[in-house]
mmCIF file of C-alpha atoms and ligand atoms in Angstrom:
data_model
loop_
_atom_site.group_PDB
_atom_site.id
_atom_site.type_symbol
_atom_site.label_atom_id
_atom_site.label_comp_id
_atom_site.label_asym_id
_atom_site.label_seq_id
_atom_site.Cartn_x
_atom_site.Cartn_y
_atom_site.Cartn_z
ATOM 1 C CA UNK A 1 7.508 4.739 -16.528
ATOM 2 C CA UNK A 2 10.036 2.948 -14.316
ATOM 3 C CA UNK A 3 11.529 4.499 -11.183
ATOM 4 C CA UNK A 4 14.631 3.170 -9.455
ATOM 5 C CA UNK A 5 14.260 3.688 -5.693
ATOM 6 C CA UNK A 6 17.242 4.081 -3.360
ATOM 7 C CA UNK A 7 16.783 3.997 0.430
ATOM 8 C CA UNK A 8 19.789 4.599 2.703
ATOM 9 C CA UNK A 9 18.441 6.749 5.559
ATOM 10 C CA UNK A 10 19.500 4.507 8.436
ATOM 11 C CA UNK A 11 20.778 0.910 8.564
ATOM 12 C CA UNK A 12 18.992 -0.746 5.626
ATOM 13 C CA UNK A 13 20.266 -0.504 2.069
ATOM 14 C CA UNK A 14 17.145 -0.767 -0.085
ATOM 15 C CA UNK A 15 16.899 -0.786 -3.875
ATOM 16 C CA UNK A 16 13.666 -1.224 -5.845
ATOM 17 C CA UNK A 17 12.060 -0.605 -9.211
ATOM 18 C CA UNK A 18 8.458 0.610 -9.389
ATOM 19 C CA UNK A 19 6.654 0.669 -12.727
ATOM 20 C CA UNK A 20 3.664 3.013 -13.001
ATOM 21 C CA UNK A 21 1.836 0.459 -15.172
ATOM 22 C CA UNK A 22 2.981 -2.839 -13.696
ATOM 23 C CA UNK A 23 3.516 -1.885 -10.042
ATOM 24 C CA UNK A 24 6.478 -3.047 -8.007
ATOM 25 C CA UNK A 25 8.882 -5.078 -10.168
ATOM 26 C CA UNK A 26 11.681 -5.767 -7.734
ATOM 27 C CA UNK A 27 12.442 -4.829 -4.134
ATOM 28 C CA UNK A 28 15.735 -5.780 -2.474
ATOM 29 C CA UNK A 29 16.991 -5.040 0.985
ATOM 30 C CA UNK A 30 20.270 -5.529 2.751
ATOM 31 C CA UNK A 31 19.716 -5.174 6.486
ATOM 32 C CA UNK A 32 22.688 -4.216 8.639
ATOM 33 C CA UNK A 33 20.925 -5.094 11.909
ATOM 34 C CA UNK A 34 23.389 -7.944 12.668
ATOM 35 C CA UNK A 35 26.298 -5.480 12.474
ATOM 36 C CA UNK A 36 24.676 -2.975 14.828
ATOM 37 C CA UNK A 37 23.074 -5.471 17.220
ATOM 38 C CA UNK A 38 26.268 -5.948 19.215
ATOM 39 C CA UNK A 39 26.265 -2.214 19.994
ATOM 40 C CA UNK A 40 22.561 -2.183 20.957
ATOM 41 C CA UNK A 41 21.731 0.435 18.311
ATOM 42 C CA UNK A 42 22.852 1.924 15.011
ATOM 43 C CA UNK A 43 26.460 3.180 14.782
ATOM 44 C CA UNK A 44 26.233 5.934 12.118
ATOM 45 C CA UNK A 45 29.784 5.620 10.743
ATOM 46 C CA UNK A 46 29.479 1.831 10.335
ATOM 47 C CA UNK A 47 26.085 2.272 8.668
ATOM 48 C CA UNK A 48 27.458 4.716 6.073
ATOM 49 C CA UNK A 49 30.457 2.483 5.310
ATOM 50 C CA UNK A 50 28.255 -0.586 4.821
ATOM 51 C CA UNK A 51 25.863 1.338 2.539
ATOM 52 C CA UNK A 52 28.787 2.341 0.337
ATOM 53 C CA UNK A 53 29.881 -1.300 0.043
ATOM 54 C CA UNK A 54 26.428 -2.727 -0.635
ATOM 55 C CA UNK A 55 24.655 -0.136 -2.775
ATOM 56 C CA UNK A 56 26.269 -0.771 -6.191
ATOM 57 C CA UNK A 57 26.056 -4.613 -6.085
ATOM 58 C CA UNK A 58 22.390 -4.293 -5.027
ATOM 59 C CA UNK A 59 21.619 -1.870 -7.881
ATOM 60 C CA UNK A 60 23.349 -4.220 -10.347
ATOM 61 C CA UNK A 61 21.317 -7.194 -9.179
ATOM 62 C CA UNK A 62 18.050 -5.231 -9.341
ATOM 63 C CA UNK A 63 18.768 -3.998 -12.873
ATOM 64 C CA UNK A 64 19.074 -7.630 -14.049
ATOM 65 C CA UNK A 65 15.286 -7.872 -13.553
ATOM 66 C CA UNK A 66 14.526 -5.396 -16.330
ATOM 67 C CA UNK A 67 15.160 -5.271 -20.051
ATOM 68 C CA UNK A 68 17.980 -2.940 -21.208
ATOM 69 C CA UNK A 69 15.693 -1.546 -23.941
ATOM 70 C CA UNK A 70 13.064 -0.666 -21.399
ATOM 71 C CA UNK A 71 15.346 0.990 -18.870
ATOM 72 C CA UNK A 72 14.510 3.091 -15.774
ATOM 73 C CA UNK A 73 13.286 6.635 -16.443
ATOM 74 C CA UNK A 74 14.232 8.294 -13.142
ATOM 75 C CA UNK A 75 15.946 7.710 -9.817
ATOM 76 C CA UNK A 76 14.173 8.431 -6.521
ATOM 77 C CA UNK A 77 16.385 8.531 -3.451
ATOM 78 C CA UNK A 78 15.856 9.315 0.222
ATOM 79 C CA UNK A 79 16.968 12.918 0.772
ATOM 80 C CA UNK A 80 16.072 12.913 4.505
ATOM 81 C CA UNK A 81 15.348 12.720 7.340
ATOM 82 C CA UNK A 82 18.036 10.288 8.458
ATOM 83 C CA UNK A 83 21.705 9.846 9.311
ATOM 84 C CA UNK A 84 23.878 12.285 7.402
ATOM 85 C CA UNK A 85 26.547 9.783 6.289
ATOM 86 C CA UNK A 86 23.994 7.194 5.198
ATOM 87 C CA UNK A 87 21.914 9.755 3.290
ATOM 88 C CA UNK A 88 25.029 11.061 1.527
ATOM 89 C CA UNK A 89 25.822 7.610 0.119
ATOM 90 C CA UNK A 90 22.372 7.273 -1.483
ATOM 91 C CA UNK A 91 22.282 10.880 -2.711
ATOM 92 C CA UNK A 92 25.777 10.662 -4.240
ATOM 93 C CA UNK A 93 25.004 7.427 -6.074
ATOM 94 C CA UNK A 94 21.685 8.885 -7.300
ATOM 95 C CA UNK A 95 23.409 12.035 -8.624
ATOM 96 C CA UNK A 96 26.164 9.993 -10.328
ATOM 97 C CA UNK A 97 23.748 7.589 -12.015
ATOM 98 C CA UNK A 98 21.478 10.460 -13.032
ATOM 99 C CA UNK A 99 24.457 12.092 -14.795
ATOM 100 C CA UNK A 100 25.736 8.857 -16.346
ATOM 101 C CA UNK A 101 22.335 7.638 -17.553
ATOM 102 C CA UNK A 102 20.994 11.117 -18.444
ATOM 103 C CA UNK A 103 17.817 10.608 -16.467
ATOM 104 C CA UNK A 104 16.438 12.828 -13.670
ATOM 105 C CA UNK A 105 16.630 12.205 -9.942
ATOM 106 C CA UNK A 106 13.993 13.000 -7.333
ATOM 107 C CA UNK A 107 14.695 13.618 -3.645
ATOM 108 C CA UNK A 108 12.101 11.876 -1.470
ATOM 109 C CA UNK A 109 11.207 12.526 2.146
ATOM 110 C CA UNK A 110 11.576 9.206 3.994
ATOM 111 C CA UNK A 111 8.511 9.849 6.177
ATOM 112 C CA UNK A 112 6.340 10.566 3.136
ATOM 113 C CA UNK A 113 7.599 7.259 1.784
ATOM 114 C CA UNK A 114 6.321 5.553 4.952
ATOM 115 C CA UNK A 115 3.035 7.475 4.854
ATOM 116 C CA UNK A 116 2.268 6.405 1.273
ATOM 117 C CA UNK A 117 3.508 2.815 1.743
ATOM 118 C CA UNK A 118 0.000 1.270 2.175
ATOM 119 C CA UNK A 119 -0.594 2.200 -1.487
ATOM 120 C CA UNK A 120 2.024 -0.384 -2.504
ATOM 121 C CA UNK A 121 -0.664 -2.962 -1.677
ATOM 122 C CA UNK A 122 -3.019 -1.249 -4.185
ATOM 123 C CA UNK A 123 -4.812 0.150 -1.176
ATOM 124 C CA UNK A 124 -5.665 3.558 -2.652
ATOM 125 C CA UNK A 125 -5.806 6.062 0.206
ATOM 126 C CA UNK A 126 -8.636 8.555 0.059
ATOM 127 C CA UNK A 127 -7.929 12.037 1.427
ATOM 128 C CA UNK A 128 -8.314 13.823 3.759
ATOM 129 C CA UNK A 129 -6.860 11.252 6.122
ATOM 130 C CA UNK A 130 -5.017 11.112 9.421
ATOM 131 C CA UNK A 131 -1.665 9.353 9.659
ATOM 132 C CA UNK A 132 0.077 7.836 12.644
ATOM 133 C CA UNK A 133 3.747 7.615 11.647
ATOM 134 C CA UNK A 134 5.325 5.347 14.187
ATOM 135 C CA UNK A 135 8.905 4.247 13.630
ATOM 136 C CA UNK A 136 12.415 4.196 15.052
ATOM 137 C CA UNK A 137 12.783 7.972 14.870
ATOM 138 C CA UNK A 138 9.231 9.342 14.777
ATOM 139 C CA UNK A 139 5.874 9.211 16.529
ATOM 140 C CA UNK A 140 3.652 11.714 14.761
ATOM 141 C CA UNK A 141 -0.021 12.247 14.093
ATOM 142 C CA UNK A 142 -0.477 14.057 10.799
ATOM 143 C CA UNK A 143 -3.471 15.522 9.010
ATOM 144 C CA UNK A 144 -3.064 14.726 5.319
ATOM 145 C CA UNK A 145 -5.243 16.938 3.149
ATOM 146 C CA UNK A 146 -3.777 15.434 -0.016
ATOM 147 C CA UNK A 147 -0.481 13.909 -1.133
ATOM 148 C CA UNK A 148 2.173 16.416 -0.063
ATOM 149 C CA UNK A 149 -0.034 18.611 2.128
ATOM 150 C CA UNK A 150 0.675 17.525 5.667
ATOM 151 C CA UNK A 151 0.064 19.217 9.012
ATOM 152 C CA UNK A 152 1.719 17.715 12.102
ATOM 153 C CA UNK A 153 -0.926 17.597 14.853
ATOM 154 C CA UNK A 154 1.112 15.637 17.388
ATOM 155 C CA UNK A 155 4.774 14.762 17.752
ATOM 156 C CA UNK A 156 7.141 12.938 20.027
ATOM 157 C CA UNK A 157 8.675 15.121 22.732
ATOM 158 C CA UNK A 158 11.499 12.637 23.358
ATOM 159 C CA UNK A 159 11.956 8.961 22.434
ATOM 160 C CA UNK A 160 9.964 7.666 19.462
ATOM 161 C CA UNK A 161 7.815 4.577 20.082
ATOM 162 C CA UNK A 162 10.155 2.320 18.061
ATOM 163 C CA UNK A 163 13.150 3.702 19.932
ATOM 164 C CA UNK A 164 11.414 2.884 23.243
ATOM 165 C CA UNK A 165 10.813 -0.702 22.008
ATOM 166 C CA UNK A 166 14.513 -0.929 21.090
ATOM 167 C CA UNK A 167 15.711 0.431 24.445
ATOM 168 C CA UNK A 168 13.418 -1.837 26.488
ATOM 169 C CA UNK A 169 14.553 -4.780 24.366
ATOM 170 C CA UNK A 170 18.156 -3.952 25.211
ATOM 171 C CA UNK A 171 17.237 -3.671 28.917
ATOM 172 C CA UNK A 172 15.606 -7.137 28.880
ATOM 173 C CA UNK A 173 18.632 -8.561 27.064
ATOM 174 C CA UNK A 174 16.728 -9.294 23.851
ATOM 175 C CA UNK A 175 18.983 -7.344 21.469
ATOM 176 C CA UNK A 176 18.456 -4.979 18.534
ATOM 177 C CA UNK A 177 16.136 -4.274 16.759
ATOM 178 C CA UNK A 178 13.723 -4.710 19.603
ATOM 179 C CA UNK A 179 10.139 -4.272 18.392
ATOM 180 C CA UNK A 180 9.587 -7.752 17.007
ATOM 181 C CA UNK A 181 11.494 -9.385 19.895
ATOM 182 C CA UNK A 182 9.456 -7.584 22.580
ATOM 183 C CA UNK A 183 6.256 -8.574 20.767
ATOM 184 C CA UNK A 184 7.283 -12.227 20.578
ATOM 185 C CA UNK A 185 8.139 -12.336 24.278
ATOM 186 C CA UNK A 186 4.981 -10.385 25.225
ATOM 187 C CA UNK A 187 2.877 -13.276 23.854
ATOM 188 C CA UNK A 188 4.051 -15.344 26.844
ATOM 189 C CA UNK A 189 3.348 -12.511 29.307
ATOM 190 C CA UNK A 190 0.357 -12.582 31.632
ATOM 191 C CA UNK A 191 -2.274 -9.916 31.204
ATOM 192 C CA UNK A 192 -2.508 -7.293 33.974
ATOM 193 C CA UNK A 193 0.385 -8.784 35.943
ATOM 194 C CA UNK A 194 1.777 -5.257 35.846
ATOM 195 C CA UNK A 195 0.050 -2.048 34.900
ATOM 196 C CA UNK A 196 2.246 0.558 33.195
ATOM 197 C CA UNK A 197 1.291 4.235 32.698
ATOM 198 C CA UNK A 198 -0.150 5.543 29.423
ATOM 199 C CA UNK A 199 2.082 8.639 29.054
ATOM 200 C CA UNK A 200 0.510 12.024 28.267
ATOM 201 C CA UNK A 201 -2.987 10.620 27.840
ATOM 202 C CA UNK A 202 -4.237 12.671 30.786
ATOM 203 C CA UNK A 203 -3.096 15.971 29.242
ATOM 204 C CA UNK A 204 -4.878 17.509 26.260
ATOM 205 C CA UNK A 205 -3.364 17.339 22.783
ATOM 206 C CA UNK A 206 -1.750 14.764 20.557
ATOM 207 C CA UNK A 207 1.911 14.817 21.600
ATOM 208 C CA UNK A 208 3.751 11.735 22.809
ATOM 209 C CA UNK A 209 6.471 11.050 25.360
ATOM 210 C CA UNK A 210 7.812 7.514 25.786
ATOM 211 C CA UNK A 211 10.998 8.250 27.675
ATOM 212 C CA UNK A 212 9.331 8.097 31.121
ATOM 213 C CA UNK A 213 7.696 4.781 30.229
ATOM 214 C CA UNK A 214 11.125 3.398 29.394
ATOM 215 C CA UNK A 215 12.439 4.525 32.823
ATOM 216 C CA UNK A 216 9.336 3.091 34.530
ATOM 217 C CA UNK A 217 9.996 -0.241 32.766
ATOM 218 C CA UNK A 218 13.623 -0.146 33.858
ATOM 219 C CA UNK A 219 12.624 0.443 37.508
ATOM 220 C CA UNK A 220 10.084 -2.403 37.499
ATOM 221 C CA UNK A 221 12.671 -4.692 35.888
ATOM 222 C CA UNK A 222 15.332 -3.859 38.485
ATOM 223 C CA UNK A 223 12.959 -4.973 41.301
ATOM 224 C CA UNK A 224 11.705 -8.076 39.432
ATOM 225 C CA UNK A 225 13.063 -11.601 39.751
ATOM 226 C CA UNK A 226 14.423 -11.319 36.151
ATOM 227 C CA UNK A 227 13.333 -14.859 35.281
ATOM 228 C CA UNK A 228 11.789 -15.612 31.876
ATOM 229 C CA UNK A 229 8.199 -15.303 33.080
ATOM 230 C CA UNK A 230 8.711 -11.908 34.728
ATOM 231 C CA UNK A 231 10.541 -10.647 31.615
ATOM 232 C CA UNK A 232 7.581 -11.760 29.500
ATOM 233 C CA UNK A 233 5.120 -10.078 31.909
ATOM 234 C CA UNK A 234 7.105 -6.831 31.691
ATOM 235 C CA UNK A 235 7.309 -7.040 27.870
ATOM 236 C CA UNK A 236 3.546 -7.551 27.756
ATOM 237 C CA UNK A 237 2.795 -4.625 30.102
ATOM 238 C CA UNK A 238 5.163 -2.365 28.138
ATOM 239 C CA UNK A 239 3.724 -3.307 24.741
ATOM 240 C CA UNK A 240 0.152 -2.884 26.014
ATOM 241 C CA UNK A 241 1.009 0.578 27.387
ATOM 242 C CA UNK A 242 2.580 1.776 24.117
ATOM 243 C CA UNK A 243 -0.258 0.451 21.975
ATOM 244 C CA UNK A 244 -2.954 1.788 24.280
ATOM 245 C CA UNK A 245 -1.310 5.218 24.240
ATOM 246 C CA UNK A 246 -1.090 5.255 20.429
ATOM 247 C CA UNK A 247 -4.728 4.193 20.080
ATOM 248 C CA UNK A 248 -5.970 6.746 22.652
ATOM 249 C CA UNK A 249 -4.207 9.545 20.733
ATOM 250 C CA UNK A 250 -5.519 8.337 17.353
ATOM 251 C CA UNK A 251 -9.045 8.225 18.752
ATOM 252 C CA UNK A 252 -8.548 11.758 20.073
ATOM 253 C CA UNK A 253 -7.312 12.928 16.642
ATOM 254 C CA UNK A 254 -10.400 11.442 14.978
ATOM 255 C CA UNK A 255 -12.662 13.200 17.513
ATOM 256 C CA UNK A 256 -10.787 16.502 17.062
ATOM 257 C CA UNK A 257 -10.779 16.536 13.250
ATOM 258 C CA UNK A 258 -13.821 14.444 12.333
ATOM 259 C CA UNK A 259 -11.571 12.560 9.847
ATOM 260 C CA UNK A 260 -12.250 8.822 9.987
ATOM 261 C CA UNK A 261 -9.583 7.569 7.601
ATOM 262 C CA UNK A 262 -6.445 6.487 9.407
ATOM 263 C CA UNK A 263 -3.064 5.510 7.960
ATOM 264 C CA UNK A 264 -0.640 3.720 10.291
ATOM 265 C CA UNK A 265 2.853 3.405 8.842
ATOM 266 C CA UNK A 266 6.533 3.120 9.844
ATOM 267 C CA UNK A 267 8.340 0.194 11.475
ATOM 268 C CA UNK A 268 6.062 -0.131 14.515
ATOM 269 C CA UNK A 269 3.069 -0.595 12.162
ATOM 270 C CA UNK A 270 4.387 -4.165 11.764
ATOM 271 C CA UNK A 271 3.111 -4.794 15.294
ATOM 272 C CA UNK A 272 0.199 -7.249 15.066
ATOM 273 C CA UNK A 273 -1.471 -6.097 18.279
ATOM 274 C CA UNK A 274 -1.357 -2.461 17.168
ATOM 275 C CA UNK A 275 -3.014 -3.380 13.862
ATOM 276 C CA UNK A 276 -5.689 -5.402 15.664
ATOM 277 C CA UNK A 277 -6.503 -2.658 18.169
ATOM 278 C CA UNK A 278 -6.509 0.025 15.454
ATOM 279 C CA UNK A 279 -8.944 -2.030 13.370
ATOM 280 C CA UNK A 280 -11.256 -2.443 16.377
ATOM 281 C CA UNK A 281 -11.138 1.284 17.083
ATOM 282 C CA UNK A 282 -11.700 2.400 13.476
ATOM 283 C CA UNK A 283 -14.651 0.013 13.117
ATOM 284 C CA UNK A 284 -16.398 1.842 15.964
ATOM 285 C CA UNK A 285 -16.216 5.015 13.828
ATOM 286 C CA UNK A 286 -17.093 3.066 10.656
ATOM 287 C CA UNK A 287 -13.923 4.531 9.170
ATOM 288 C CA UNK A 288 -11.082 3.136 7.050
ATOM 289 C CA UNK A 289 -7.696 1.879 8.162
ATOM 290 C CA UNK A 290 -4.680 1.790 5.834
ATOM 291 C CA UNK A 291 -1.631 -0.184 6.969
ATOM 292 C CA UNK A 292 1.272 -1.392 4.790
ATOM 293 C CA UNK A 293 1.996 -5.093 4.571
ATOM 294 C CA UNK A 294 4.804 -6.175 6.890
ATOM 295 C CA UNK A 295 7.605 -5.976 4.304
ATOM 296 C CA UNK A 296 6.725 -2.335 3.610
ATOM 297 C CA UNK A 297 6.401 -1.298 7.303
ATOM 298 C CA UNK A 298 10.097 -1.057 8.063
ATOM 299 C CA UNK A 299 12.536 0.763 5.782
ATOM 300 C CA UNK A 300 12.453 -0.253 2.126
ATOM 301 C CA UNK A 301 13.107 1.276 -1.286
ATOM 302 C CA UNK A 302 9.730 0.304 -2.761
ATOM 303 C CA UNK A 303 8.050 3.152 -0.864
ATOM 304 C CA UNK A 304 10.737 5.596 -2.079
ATOM 305 C CA UNK A 305 10.333 4.504 -5.705
ATOM 306 C CA UNK A 306 6.541 4.755 -5.374
ATOM 307 C CA UNK A 307 6.697 8.273 -3.867
ATOM 308 C CA UNK A 308 9.122 9.139 -6.696
ATOM 309 C CA UNK A 309 6.536 8.065 -9.266
ATOM 310 C CA UNK A 310 4.056 10.537 -7.727
ATOM 311 C CA UNK A 311 6.597 13.370 -7.455
ATOM 312 C CA UNK A 312 8.293 12.812 -10.852
ATOM 313 C CA UNK A 313 6.412 15.512 -12.772
ATOM 314 C CA UNK A 314 6.929 18.313 -10.279
ATOM 315 C CA UNK A 315 10.217 17.429 -8.600
ATOM 316 C CA UNK A 316 12.508 15.717 -11.108
ATOM 317 C CA UNK A 317 15.895 17.393 -11.346
ATOM 318 C CA UNK A 318 19.015 16.976 -13.471
ATOM 319 C CA UNK A 319 21.397 19.012 -11.331
ATOM 320 C CA UNK A 320 24.658 17.504 -10.125
ATOM 321 C CA UNK A 321 24.071 18.943 -6.667
ATOM 322 C CA UNK A 322 24.169 16.295 -3.964
ATOM 323 C CA UNK A 323 21.355 17.427 -1.750
ATOM 324 C CA UNK A 324 20.281 15.908 1.553
ATOM 325 C CA UNK A 325 18.441 17.222 4.623
ATOM 326 C CA UNK A 326 18.942 15.046 7.749
ATOM 327 C CA UNK A 327 16.191 16.940 9.623
ATOM 328 C CA UNK A 328 13.717 17.255 6.739
ATOM 329 C CA UNK A 329 10.228 17.596 8.207
ATOM 330 C CA UNK A 330 7.276 16.133 6.337
ATOM 331 C CA UNK A 331 5.417 19.382 7.081
ATOM 332 C CA UNK A 332 7.820 21.255 4.746
ATOM 333 C CA UNK A 333 6.749 19.298 1.658
ATOM 334 C CA UNK A 334 4.612 20.797 -1.057
ATOM 335 C CA UNK A 335 1.652 19.090 -2.653
ATOM 336 C CA UNK A 336 2.015 17.472 -6.064
HETATM 337 N N1 ATP B 423 6.554 -5.863 15.457
HETATM 338 C C1 ATP B 423 7.029 -4.687 15.899
HETATM 339 N N2 ATP B 423 6.510 -4.121 17.019
HETATM 340 C C2 ATP B 423 6.979 -2.938 17.472
HETATM 341 N N3 ATP B 423 7.977 -2.262 16.898
HETATM 342 C C3 ATP B 423 8.523 -2.776 15.780
HETATM 343 C C4 ATP B 423 8.085 -4.008 15.229
HETATM 344 N N4 ATP B 423 8.834 -4.270 14.136
HETATM 345 C C5 ATP B 423 9.708 -3.237 14.011
HETATM 346 N N5 ATP B 423 9.523 -2.342 14.999
HETATM 347 C C6 ATP B 423 10.305 -1.119 15.271
HETATM 348 O O1 ATP B 423 10.331 -0.314 14.117
HETATM 349 C C7 ATP B 423 11.515 0.477 14.139
HETATM 350 C C8 ATP B 423 12.141 0.500 12.784
HETATM 351 O O2 ATP B 423 11.264 1.171 11.932
HETATM 352 P P1 ATP B 423 11.823 2.055 10.754
HETATM 353 O O3 ATP B 423 12.745 1.198 9.973
HETATM 354 O O4 ATP B 423 10.729 2.695 10.048
HETATM 355 O O5 ATP B 423 12.618 3.133 11.634
HETATM 356 P P2 ATP B 423 13.710 4.154 11.176
HETATM 357 O O6 ATP B 423 13.713 4.227 9.687
HETATM 358 O O7 ATP B 423 14.953 3.853 11.892
HETATM 359 O O8 ATP B 423 13.113 5.515 11.731
HETATM 360 P P3 ATP B 423 12.391 6.679 10.879
HETATM 361 O O9 ATP B 423 11.517 6.006 9.888
HETATM 362 O O10 ATP B 423 11.651 7.442 11.902
HETATM 363 O O11 ATP B 423 13.512 7.442 10.247
HETATM 364 C C9 ATP B 423 12.424 -0.107 15.194
HETATM 365 O O12 ATP B 423 12.473 0.778 16.290
HETATM 366 C C10 ATP B 423 11.757 -1.432 15.561
HETATM 367 O O13 ATP B 423 11.946 -1.814 16.887
HETATM 368 MG MG1 MG B 424 11.934 4.453 8.562
#
């Protein structure tokens, strides 16, 4: 069975085809980051307009990779969470193609797409597992009893980790998106030149708050000499603080639940230092770590098509209703 995946939750137009026998056949992405970079973040109206211009040409080019006699069997699209205008573009195209091609559509939760993305590398996740979803809009620790049965154990009280990377990047004049740029600069930073707080690690529980760390970084920067070396030192101290905080909370979740399988997914899971520190930590517990390869860390349609292949049986639908949910929580999903 072949699933066409459509991802339009934020500022990447992603189209992919996943085959349940052959795996991922094609995965294309149009990133709008250049358009939004001059504003220092995503402008929702521009994002929706660009999706509507790019989505059909991308689908056409992806369909060239498969034989007309062996066409797609269903369309999986991101139904939420995300920006309302962007989601509507993907959902409308999915409903129209479903009607025209007489094949079902499946609404996929974007965060479940991230959570299952390590499986695109044939890295079969065993459950129960814990998941750290760490992206531009989320920082969550989730207990996953099986596919679709998720309990949120910890959540972000304000800025998500990726959002904090983006805001600090803007502050240091590095541009948007910021995660990769901060990481690059941090390599030139000197260790322990500054020590930044590890927010909420001294209170019990698994919640996160990165907004104060962002303000702390801004204060340190305003008193610094603002030369390249001090910028790199600040980037390093900030990155170390975020990663340390994430690892401390993951370790705490393992201790609390006794579950030693850890998934780390979402855009920030592309961070090399985070992956290295997580591996070190999980080895101490003799557990397993599941992380997507870099191209599947940030938004992509391959993860949506893959989740669609798992949800096809139970959640395929032929209705013409264009249904999205910009605040769709992963905890509201049902198991397959
Ligand atoms: N190497 C990296 N280190 C740290 N952060 C990174 C890295 N690469 C990307 N990011 C961050 O990942 C985020 C983008 O991830 P993703 O595309 O999953 O977010 P999103 O889809 O906007 O949010 P969500 O998935 O919560 O809806 C950005 O905030 C970006 O700065
Ligand atoms: Mg995402």
